[in-house]
PDB file of N, CA and C in Angstrom:
ATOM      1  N   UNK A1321       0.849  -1.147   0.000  1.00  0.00           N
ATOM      2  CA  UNK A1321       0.000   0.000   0.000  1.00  0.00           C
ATOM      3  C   UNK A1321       0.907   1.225   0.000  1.00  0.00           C
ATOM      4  N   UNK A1322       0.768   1.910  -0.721  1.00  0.00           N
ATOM      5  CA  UNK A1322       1.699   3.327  -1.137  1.00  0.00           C
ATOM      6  C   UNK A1322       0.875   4.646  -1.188  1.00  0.00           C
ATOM      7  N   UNK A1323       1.417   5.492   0.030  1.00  0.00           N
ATOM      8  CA  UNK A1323      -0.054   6.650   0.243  1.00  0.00           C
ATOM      9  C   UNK A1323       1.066   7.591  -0.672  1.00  0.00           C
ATOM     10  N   UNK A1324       2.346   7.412  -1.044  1.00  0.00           N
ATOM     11  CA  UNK A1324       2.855   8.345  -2.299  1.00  0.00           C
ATOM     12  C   UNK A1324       3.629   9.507  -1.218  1.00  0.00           C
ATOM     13  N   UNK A1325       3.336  10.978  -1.941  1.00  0.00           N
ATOM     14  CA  UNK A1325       3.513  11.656  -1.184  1.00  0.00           C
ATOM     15  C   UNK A1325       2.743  12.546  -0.431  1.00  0.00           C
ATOM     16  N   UNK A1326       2.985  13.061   0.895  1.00  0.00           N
ATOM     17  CA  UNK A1326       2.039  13.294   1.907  1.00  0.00           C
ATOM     18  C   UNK A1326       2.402  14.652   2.699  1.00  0.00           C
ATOM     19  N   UNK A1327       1.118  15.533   2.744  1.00  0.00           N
ATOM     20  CA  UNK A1327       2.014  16.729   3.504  1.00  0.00           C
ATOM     21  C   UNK A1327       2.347  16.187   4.897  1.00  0.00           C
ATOM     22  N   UNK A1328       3.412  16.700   5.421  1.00  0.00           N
ATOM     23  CA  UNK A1328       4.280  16.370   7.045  1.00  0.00           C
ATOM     24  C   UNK A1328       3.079  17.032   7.451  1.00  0.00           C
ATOM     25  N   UNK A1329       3.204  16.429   8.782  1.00  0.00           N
ATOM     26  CA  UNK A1329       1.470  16.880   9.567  1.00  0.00           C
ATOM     27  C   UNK A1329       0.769  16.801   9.555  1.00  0.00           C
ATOM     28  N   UNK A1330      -0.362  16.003   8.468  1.00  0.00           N
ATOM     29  CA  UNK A1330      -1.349  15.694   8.379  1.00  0.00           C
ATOM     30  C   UNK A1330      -1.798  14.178   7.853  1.00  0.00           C
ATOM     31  N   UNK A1331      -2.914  14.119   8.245  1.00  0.00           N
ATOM     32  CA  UNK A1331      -3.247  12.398   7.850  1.00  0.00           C
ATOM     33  C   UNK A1331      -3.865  12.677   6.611  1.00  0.00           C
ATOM     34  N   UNK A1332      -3.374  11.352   5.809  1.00  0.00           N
ATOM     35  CA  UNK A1332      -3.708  11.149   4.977  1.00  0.00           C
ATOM     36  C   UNK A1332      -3.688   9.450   5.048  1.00  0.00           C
ATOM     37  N   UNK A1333      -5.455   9.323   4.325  1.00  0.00           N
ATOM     38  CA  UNK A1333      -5.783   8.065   4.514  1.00  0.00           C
ATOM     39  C   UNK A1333      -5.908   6.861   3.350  1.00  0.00           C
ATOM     40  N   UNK A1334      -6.553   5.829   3.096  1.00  0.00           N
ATOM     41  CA  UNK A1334      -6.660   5.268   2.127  1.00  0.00           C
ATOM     42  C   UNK A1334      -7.561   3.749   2.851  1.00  0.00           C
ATOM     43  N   UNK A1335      -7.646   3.264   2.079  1.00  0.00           N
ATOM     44  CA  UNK A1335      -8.925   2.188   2.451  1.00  0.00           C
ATOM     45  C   UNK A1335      -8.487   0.741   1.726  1.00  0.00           C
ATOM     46  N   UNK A1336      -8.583  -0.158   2.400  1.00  0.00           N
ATOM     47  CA  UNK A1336      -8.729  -1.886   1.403  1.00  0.00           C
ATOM     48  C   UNK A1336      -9.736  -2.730   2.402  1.00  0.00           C
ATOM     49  N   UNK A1337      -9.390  -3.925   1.799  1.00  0.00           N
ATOM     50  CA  UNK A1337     -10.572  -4.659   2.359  1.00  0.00           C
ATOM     51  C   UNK A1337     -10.133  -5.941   2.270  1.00  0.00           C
ATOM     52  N   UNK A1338     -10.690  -6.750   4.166  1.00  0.00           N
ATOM     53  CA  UNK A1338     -10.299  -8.176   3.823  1.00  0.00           C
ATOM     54  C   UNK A1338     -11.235  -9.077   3.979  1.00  0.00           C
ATOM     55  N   UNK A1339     -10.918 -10.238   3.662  1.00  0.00           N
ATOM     56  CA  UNK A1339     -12.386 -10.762   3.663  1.00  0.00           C
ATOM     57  C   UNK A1339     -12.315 -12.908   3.908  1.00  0.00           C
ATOM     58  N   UNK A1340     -13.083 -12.954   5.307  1.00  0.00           N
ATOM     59  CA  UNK A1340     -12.953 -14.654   5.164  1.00  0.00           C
ATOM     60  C   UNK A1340     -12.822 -15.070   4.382  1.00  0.00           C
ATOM     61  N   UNK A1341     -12.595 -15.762   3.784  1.00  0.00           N
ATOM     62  CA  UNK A1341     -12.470 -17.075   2.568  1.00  0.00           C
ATOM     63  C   UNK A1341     -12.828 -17.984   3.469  1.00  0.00           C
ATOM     64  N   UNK A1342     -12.669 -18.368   4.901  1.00  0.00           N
ATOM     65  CA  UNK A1342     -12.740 -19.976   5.359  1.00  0.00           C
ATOM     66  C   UNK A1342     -14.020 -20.152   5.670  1.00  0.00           C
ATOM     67  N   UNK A1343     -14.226 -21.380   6.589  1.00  0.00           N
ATOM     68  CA  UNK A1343     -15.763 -21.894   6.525  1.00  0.00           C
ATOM     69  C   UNK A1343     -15.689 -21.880   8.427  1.00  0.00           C
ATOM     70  N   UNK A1344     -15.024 -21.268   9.100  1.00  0.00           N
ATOM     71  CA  UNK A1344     -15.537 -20.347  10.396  1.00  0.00           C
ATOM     72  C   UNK A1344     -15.194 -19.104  10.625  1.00  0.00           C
ATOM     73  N   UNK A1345     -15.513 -18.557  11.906  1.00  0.00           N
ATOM     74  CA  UNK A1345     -14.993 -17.266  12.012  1.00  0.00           C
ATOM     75  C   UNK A1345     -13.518 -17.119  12.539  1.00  0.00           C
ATOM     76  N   UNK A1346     -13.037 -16.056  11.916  1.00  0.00           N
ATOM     77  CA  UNK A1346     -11.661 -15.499  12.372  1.00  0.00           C
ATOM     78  C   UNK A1346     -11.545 -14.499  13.313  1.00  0.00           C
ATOM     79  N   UNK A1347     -10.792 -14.285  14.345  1.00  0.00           N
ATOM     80  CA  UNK A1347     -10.378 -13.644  15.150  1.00  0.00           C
ATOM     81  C   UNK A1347      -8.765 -12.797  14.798  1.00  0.00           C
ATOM     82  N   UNK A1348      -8.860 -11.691  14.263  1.00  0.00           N
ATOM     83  CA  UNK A1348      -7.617 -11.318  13.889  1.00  0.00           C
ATOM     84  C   UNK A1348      -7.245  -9.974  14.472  1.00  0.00           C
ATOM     85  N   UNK A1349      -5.920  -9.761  14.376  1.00  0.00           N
ATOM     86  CA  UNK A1349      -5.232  -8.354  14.995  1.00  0.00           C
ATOM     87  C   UNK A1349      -4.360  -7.865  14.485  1.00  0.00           C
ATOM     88  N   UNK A1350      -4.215  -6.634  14.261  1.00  0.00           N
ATOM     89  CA  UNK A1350      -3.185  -5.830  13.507  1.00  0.00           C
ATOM     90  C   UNK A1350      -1.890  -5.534  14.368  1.00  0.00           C
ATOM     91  N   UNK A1351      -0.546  -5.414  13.593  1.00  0.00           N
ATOM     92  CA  UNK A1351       0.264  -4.798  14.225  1.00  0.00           C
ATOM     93  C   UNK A1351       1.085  -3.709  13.147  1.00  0.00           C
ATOM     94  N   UNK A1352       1.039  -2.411  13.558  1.00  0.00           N
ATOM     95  CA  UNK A1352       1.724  -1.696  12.645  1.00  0.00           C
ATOM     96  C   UNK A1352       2.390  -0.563  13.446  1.00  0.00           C
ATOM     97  N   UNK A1353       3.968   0.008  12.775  1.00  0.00           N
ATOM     98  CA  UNK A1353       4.524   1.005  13.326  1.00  0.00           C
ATOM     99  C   UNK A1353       4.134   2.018  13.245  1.00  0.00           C
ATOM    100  N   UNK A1354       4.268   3.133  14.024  1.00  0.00           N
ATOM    101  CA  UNK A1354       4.083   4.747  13.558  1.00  0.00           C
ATOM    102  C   UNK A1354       5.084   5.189  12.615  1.00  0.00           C
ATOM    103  N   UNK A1355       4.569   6.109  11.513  1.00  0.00           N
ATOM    104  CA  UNK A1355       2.983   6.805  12.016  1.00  0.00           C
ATOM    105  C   UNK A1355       2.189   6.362  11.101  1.00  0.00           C
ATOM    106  N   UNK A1356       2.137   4.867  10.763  1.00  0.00           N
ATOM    107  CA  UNK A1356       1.153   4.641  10.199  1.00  0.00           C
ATOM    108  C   UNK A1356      -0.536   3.725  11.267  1.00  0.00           C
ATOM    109  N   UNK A1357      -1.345   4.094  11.025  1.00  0.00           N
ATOM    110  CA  UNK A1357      -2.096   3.010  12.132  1.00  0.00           C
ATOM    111  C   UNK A1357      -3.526   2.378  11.338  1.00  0.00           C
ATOM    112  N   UNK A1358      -4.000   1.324  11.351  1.00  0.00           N
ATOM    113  CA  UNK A1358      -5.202   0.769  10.826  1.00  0.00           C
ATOM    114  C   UNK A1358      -5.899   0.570  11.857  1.00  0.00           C
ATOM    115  N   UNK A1359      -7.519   0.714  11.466  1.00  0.00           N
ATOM    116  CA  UNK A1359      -8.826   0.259  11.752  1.00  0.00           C
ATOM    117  C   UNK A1359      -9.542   0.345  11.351  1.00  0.00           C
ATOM    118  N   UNK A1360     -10.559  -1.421  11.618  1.00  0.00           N
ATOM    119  CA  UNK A1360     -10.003  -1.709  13.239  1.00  0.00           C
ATOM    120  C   UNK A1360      -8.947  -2.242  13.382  1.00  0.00           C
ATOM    121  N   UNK A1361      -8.752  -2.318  14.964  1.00  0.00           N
ATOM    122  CA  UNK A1361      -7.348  -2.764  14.838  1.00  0.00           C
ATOM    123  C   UNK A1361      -6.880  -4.348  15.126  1.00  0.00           C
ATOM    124  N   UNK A1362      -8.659  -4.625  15.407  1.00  0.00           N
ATOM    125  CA  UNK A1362      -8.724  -6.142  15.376  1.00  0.00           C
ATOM    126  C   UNK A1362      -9.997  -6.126  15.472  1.00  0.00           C
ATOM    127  N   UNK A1363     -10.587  -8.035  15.492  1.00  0.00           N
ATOM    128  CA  UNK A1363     -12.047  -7.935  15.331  1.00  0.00           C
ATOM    129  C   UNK A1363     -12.409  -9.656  14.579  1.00  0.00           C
ATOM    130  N   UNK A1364     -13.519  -9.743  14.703  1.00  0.00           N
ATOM    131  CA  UNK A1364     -14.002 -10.768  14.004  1.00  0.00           C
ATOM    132  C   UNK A1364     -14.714 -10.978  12.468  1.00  0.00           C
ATOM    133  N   UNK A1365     -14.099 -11.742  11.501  1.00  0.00           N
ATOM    134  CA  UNK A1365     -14.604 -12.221  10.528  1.00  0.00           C
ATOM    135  C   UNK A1365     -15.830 -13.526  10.522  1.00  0.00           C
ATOM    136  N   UNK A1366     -16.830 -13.129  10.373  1.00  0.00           N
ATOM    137  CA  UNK A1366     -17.721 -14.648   9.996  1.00  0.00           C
ATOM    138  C   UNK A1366     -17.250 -15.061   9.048  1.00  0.00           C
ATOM    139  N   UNK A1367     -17.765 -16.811   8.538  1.00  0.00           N
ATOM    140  CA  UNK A1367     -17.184 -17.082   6.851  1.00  0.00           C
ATOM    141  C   UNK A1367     -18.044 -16.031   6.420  1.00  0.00           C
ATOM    142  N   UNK A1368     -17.266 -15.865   4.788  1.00  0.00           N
ATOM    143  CA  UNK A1368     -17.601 -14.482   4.005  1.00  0.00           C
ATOM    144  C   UNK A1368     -17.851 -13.062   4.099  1.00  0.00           C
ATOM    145  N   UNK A1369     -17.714 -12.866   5.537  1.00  0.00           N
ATOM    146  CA  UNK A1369     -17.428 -11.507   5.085  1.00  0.00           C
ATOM    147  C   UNK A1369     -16.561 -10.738   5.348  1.00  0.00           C
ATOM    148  N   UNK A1370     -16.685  -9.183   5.001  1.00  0.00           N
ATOM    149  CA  UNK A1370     -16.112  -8.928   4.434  1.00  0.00           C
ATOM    150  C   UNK A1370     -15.587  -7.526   5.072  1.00  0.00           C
ATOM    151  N   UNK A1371     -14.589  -7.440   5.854  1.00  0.00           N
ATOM    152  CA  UNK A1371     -13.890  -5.635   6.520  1.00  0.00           C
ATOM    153  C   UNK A1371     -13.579  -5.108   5.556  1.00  0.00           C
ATOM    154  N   UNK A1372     -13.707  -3.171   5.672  1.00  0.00           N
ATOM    155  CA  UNK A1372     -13.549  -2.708   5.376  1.00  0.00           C
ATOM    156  C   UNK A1372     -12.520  -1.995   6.378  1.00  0.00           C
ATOM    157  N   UNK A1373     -11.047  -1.468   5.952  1.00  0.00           N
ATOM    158  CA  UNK A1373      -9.867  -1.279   6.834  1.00  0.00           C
ATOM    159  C   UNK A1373      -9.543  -0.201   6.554  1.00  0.00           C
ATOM    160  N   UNK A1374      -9.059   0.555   7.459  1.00  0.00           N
ATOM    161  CA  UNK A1374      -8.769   2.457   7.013  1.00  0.00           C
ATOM    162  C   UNK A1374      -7.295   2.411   7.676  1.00  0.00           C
ATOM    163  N   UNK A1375      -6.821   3.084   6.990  1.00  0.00           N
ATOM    164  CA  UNK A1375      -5.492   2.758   6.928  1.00  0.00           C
ATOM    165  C   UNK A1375      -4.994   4.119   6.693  1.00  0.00           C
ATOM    166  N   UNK A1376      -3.888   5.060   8.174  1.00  0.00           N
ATOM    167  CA  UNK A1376      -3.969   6.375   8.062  1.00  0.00           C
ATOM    168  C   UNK A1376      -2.582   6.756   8.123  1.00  0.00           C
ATOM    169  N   UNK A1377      -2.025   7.468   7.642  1.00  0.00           N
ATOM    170  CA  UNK A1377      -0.462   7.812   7.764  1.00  0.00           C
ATOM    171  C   UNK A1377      -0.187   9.339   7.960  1.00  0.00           C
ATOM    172  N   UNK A1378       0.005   9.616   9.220  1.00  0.00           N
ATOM    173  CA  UNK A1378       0.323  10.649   9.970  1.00  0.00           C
ATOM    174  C   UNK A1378       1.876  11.423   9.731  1.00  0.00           C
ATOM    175  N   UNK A1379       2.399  12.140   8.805  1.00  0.00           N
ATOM    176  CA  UNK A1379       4.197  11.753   8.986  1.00  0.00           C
ATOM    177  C   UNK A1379       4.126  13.328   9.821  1.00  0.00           C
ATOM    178  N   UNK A1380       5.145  12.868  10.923  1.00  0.00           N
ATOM    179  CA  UNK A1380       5.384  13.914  11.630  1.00  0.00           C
ATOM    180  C   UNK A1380       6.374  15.333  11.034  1.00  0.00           C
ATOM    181  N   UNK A1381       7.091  14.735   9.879  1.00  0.00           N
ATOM    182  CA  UNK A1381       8.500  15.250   9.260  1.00  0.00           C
ATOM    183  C   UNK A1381       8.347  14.706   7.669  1.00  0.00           C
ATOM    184  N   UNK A1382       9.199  15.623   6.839  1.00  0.00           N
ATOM    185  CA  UNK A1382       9.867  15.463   5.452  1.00  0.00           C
ATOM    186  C   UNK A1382      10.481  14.089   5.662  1.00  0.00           C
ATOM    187  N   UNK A1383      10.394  13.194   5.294  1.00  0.00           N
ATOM    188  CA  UNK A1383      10.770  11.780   5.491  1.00  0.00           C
ATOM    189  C   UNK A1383      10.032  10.679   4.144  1.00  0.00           C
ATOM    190  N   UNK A1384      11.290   9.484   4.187  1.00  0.00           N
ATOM    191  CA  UNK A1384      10.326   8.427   3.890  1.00  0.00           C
ATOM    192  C   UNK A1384      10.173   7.394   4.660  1.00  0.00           C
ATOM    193  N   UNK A1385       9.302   6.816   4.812  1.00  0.00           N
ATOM    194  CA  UNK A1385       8.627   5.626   5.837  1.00  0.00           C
ATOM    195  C   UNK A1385       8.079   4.715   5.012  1.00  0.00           C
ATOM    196  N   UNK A1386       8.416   3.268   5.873  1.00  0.00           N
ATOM    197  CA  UNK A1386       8.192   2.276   5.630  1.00  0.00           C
ATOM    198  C   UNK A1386       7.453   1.206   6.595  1.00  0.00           C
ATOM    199  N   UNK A1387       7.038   0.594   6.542  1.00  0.00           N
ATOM    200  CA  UNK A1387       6.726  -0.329   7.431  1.00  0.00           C
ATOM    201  C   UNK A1387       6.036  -1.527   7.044  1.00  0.00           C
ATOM    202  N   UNK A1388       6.058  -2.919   7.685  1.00  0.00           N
ATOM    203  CA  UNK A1388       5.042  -4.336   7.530  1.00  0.00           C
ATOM    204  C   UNK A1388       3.985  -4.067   8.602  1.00  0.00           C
ATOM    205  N   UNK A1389       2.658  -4.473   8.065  1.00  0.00           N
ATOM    206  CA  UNK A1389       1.521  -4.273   9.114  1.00  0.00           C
ATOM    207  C   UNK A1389       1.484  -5.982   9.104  1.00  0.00           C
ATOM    208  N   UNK A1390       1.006  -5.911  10.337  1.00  0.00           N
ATOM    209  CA  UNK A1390       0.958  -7.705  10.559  1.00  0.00           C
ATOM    210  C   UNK A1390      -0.142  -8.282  10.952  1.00  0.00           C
ATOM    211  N   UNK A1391      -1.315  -8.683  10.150  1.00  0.00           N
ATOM    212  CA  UNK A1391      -2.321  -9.400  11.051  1.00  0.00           C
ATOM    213  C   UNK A1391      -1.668 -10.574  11.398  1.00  0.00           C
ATOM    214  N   UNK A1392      -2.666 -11.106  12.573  1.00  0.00           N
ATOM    215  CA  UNK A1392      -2.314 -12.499  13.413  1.00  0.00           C
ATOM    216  C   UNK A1392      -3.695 -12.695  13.429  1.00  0.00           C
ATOM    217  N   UNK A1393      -3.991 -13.782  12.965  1.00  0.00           N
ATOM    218  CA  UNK A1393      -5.209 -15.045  13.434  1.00  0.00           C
ATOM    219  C   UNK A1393      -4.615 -15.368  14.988  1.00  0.00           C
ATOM    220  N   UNK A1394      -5.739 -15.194  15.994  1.00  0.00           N
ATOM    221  CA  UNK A1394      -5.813 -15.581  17.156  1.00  0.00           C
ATOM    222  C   UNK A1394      -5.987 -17.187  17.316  1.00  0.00           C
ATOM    223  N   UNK A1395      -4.851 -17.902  18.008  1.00  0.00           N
ATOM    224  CA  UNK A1395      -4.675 -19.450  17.898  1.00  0.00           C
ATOM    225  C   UNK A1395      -4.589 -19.926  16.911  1.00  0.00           C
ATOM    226  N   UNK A1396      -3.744 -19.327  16.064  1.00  0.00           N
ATOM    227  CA  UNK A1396      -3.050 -19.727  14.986  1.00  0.00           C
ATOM    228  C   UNK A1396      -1.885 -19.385  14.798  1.00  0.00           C
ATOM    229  N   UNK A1397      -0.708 -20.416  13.766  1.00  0.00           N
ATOM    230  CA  UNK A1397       0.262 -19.606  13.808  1.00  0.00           C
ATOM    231  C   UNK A1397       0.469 -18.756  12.494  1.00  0.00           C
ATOM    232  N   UNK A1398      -0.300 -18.918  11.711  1.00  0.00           N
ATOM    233  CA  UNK A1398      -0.760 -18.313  10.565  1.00  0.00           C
ATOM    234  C   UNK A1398      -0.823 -16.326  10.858  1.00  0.00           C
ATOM    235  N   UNK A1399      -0.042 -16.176   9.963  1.00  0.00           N
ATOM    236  CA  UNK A1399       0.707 -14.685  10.089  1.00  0.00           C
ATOM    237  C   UNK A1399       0.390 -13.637   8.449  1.00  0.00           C
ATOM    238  N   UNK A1400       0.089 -12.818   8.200  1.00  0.00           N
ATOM    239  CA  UNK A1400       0.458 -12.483   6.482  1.00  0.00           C
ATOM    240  C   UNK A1400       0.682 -10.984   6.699  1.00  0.00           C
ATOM    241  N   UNK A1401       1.809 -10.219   5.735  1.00  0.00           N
ATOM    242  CA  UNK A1401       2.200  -8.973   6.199  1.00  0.00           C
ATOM    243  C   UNK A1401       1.897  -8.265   4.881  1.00  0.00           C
ATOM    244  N   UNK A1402       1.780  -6.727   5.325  1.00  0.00           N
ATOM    245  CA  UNK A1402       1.037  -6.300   4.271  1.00  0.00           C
ATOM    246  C   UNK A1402       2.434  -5.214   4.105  1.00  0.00           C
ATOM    247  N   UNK A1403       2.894  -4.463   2.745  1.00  0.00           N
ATOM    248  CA  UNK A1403       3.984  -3.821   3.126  1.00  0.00           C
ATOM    249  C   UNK A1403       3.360  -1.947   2.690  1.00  0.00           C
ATOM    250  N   UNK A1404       3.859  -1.167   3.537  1.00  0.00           N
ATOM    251  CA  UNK A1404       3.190   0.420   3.647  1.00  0.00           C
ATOM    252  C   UNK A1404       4.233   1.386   3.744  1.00  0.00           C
ATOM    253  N   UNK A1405       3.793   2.222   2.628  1.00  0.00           N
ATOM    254  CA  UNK A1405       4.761   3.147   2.329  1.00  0.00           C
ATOM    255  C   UNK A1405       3.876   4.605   2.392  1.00  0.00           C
ATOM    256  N   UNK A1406       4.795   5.338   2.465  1.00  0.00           N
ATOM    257  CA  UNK A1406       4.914   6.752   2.261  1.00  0.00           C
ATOM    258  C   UNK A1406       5.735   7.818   2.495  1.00  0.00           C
ATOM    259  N   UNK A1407       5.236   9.078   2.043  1.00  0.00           N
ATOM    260  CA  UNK A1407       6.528  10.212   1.755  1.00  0.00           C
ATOM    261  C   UNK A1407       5.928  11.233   2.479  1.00  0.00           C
ATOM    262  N   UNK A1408       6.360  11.456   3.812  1.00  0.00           N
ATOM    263  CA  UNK A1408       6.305  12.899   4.110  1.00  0.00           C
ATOM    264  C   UNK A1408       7.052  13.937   3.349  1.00  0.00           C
ATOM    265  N   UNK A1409       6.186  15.576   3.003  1.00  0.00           N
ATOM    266  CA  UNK A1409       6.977  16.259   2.222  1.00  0.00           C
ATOM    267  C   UNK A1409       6.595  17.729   2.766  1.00  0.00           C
ATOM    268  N   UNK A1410       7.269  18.341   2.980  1.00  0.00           N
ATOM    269  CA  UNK A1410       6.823  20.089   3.392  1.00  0.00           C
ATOM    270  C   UNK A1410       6.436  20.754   2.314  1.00  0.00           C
ATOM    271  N   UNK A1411       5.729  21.685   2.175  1.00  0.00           N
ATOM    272  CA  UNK A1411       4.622  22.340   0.996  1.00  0.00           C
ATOM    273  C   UNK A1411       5.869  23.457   0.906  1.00  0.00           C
ATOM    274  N   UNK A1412       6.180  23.995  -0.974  1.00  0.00           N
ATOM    275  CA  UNK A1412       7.099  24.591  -1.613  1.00  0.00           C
ATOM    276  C   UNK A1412       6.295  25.430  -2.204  1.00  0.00           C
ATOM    277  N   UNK A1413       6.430  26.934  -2.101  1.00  0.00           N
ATOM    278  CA  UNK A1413       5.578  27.727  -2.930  1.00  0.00           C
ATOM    279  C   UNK A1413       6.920  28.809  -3.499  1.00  0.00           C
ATOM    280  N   UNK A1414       6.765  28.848  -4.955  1.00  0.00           N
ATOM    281  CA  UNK A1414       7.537  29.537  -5.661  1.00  0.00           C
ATOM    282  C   UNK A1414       7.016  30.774  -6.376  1.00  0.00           C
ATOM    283  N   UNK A1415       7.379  31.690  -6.094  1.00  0.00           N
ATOM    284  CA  UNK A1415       6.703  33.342  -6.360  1.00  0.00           C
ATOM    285  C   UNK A1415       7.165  34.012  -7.531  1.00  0.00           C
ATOM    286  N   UNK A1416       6.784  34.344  -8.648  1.00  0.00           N
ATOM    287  CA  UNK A1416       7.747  35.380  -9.514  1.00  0.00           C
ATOM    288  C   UNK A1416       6.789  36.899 -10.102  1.00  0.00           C
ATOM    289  N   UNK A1417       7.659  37.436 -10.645  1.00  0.00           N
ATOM    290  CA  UNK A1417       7.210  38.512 -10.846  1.00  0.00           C
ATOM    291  C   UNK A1417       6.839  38.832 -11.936  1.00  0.00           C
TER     292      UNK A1417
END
C-alpha cells in the first residue's frame, strides 16, 4: 500500500478490504509502526465476510517511511504482512514577478 507523497502533519488516509475465505470465524489483529495506524485494529470475521480497513499515515516530518503491518489469526500460527509506504513532504511555494 503506497499513500505516495504526503504533507508532514497531516493524515492522509486510504482504504482496502479483507475478507474470510474460510468456513468459520476469524479472530484477527493488527500490528503496525508509527505513524502509520489501521482500523479496526482487530475484530471478528464470519465465513464471508467482508472488513472494510482504514489505513492512516500521519508523517510527523519530510521523510520516507516504511513499514510491515501484521495481522495475526488468534490461535493460529498463521501470520500475512502487508507492506506500507509513504513520503512525508513540506509544501514549496515559488513566487515570480
Amino acid at each position: 500500500m503506497d499513500f505516495g507523497y504526503c504533507a508532514a502533519k497531516e493524515v492522509s488516509t486510504l482504504h482496502f478490504s479483507m475478507r474470510n475465505t474460510g468456513e468459520v470465524p476469524v479472530c484477527y489483529n493488527w500490528r503496525i509502526e508509527s505513524p502509520f495506524e489501521l482500523e479496526p485494529a482487530g475484530g471478528t470475521l464470519e465465513p464471508g465476510e467482508v472488513q472494510k480497513v482504514h489505513a492512516s499515515f500521519l508523517p510527523g516530518e519530510a521523510s520516507v517511511f516504511t513499514a510491515q503491518a501484521l495481522v495475526e489469526i488468534e490461535g493460529h500460527e498463521y501470520k500475512a504482512t502487508l507492506p506500507i509506504k509513504g513520503v512525508g513532504k513540506y509544501p514549496f511555494v515559488a513566487l515570480s514577478a
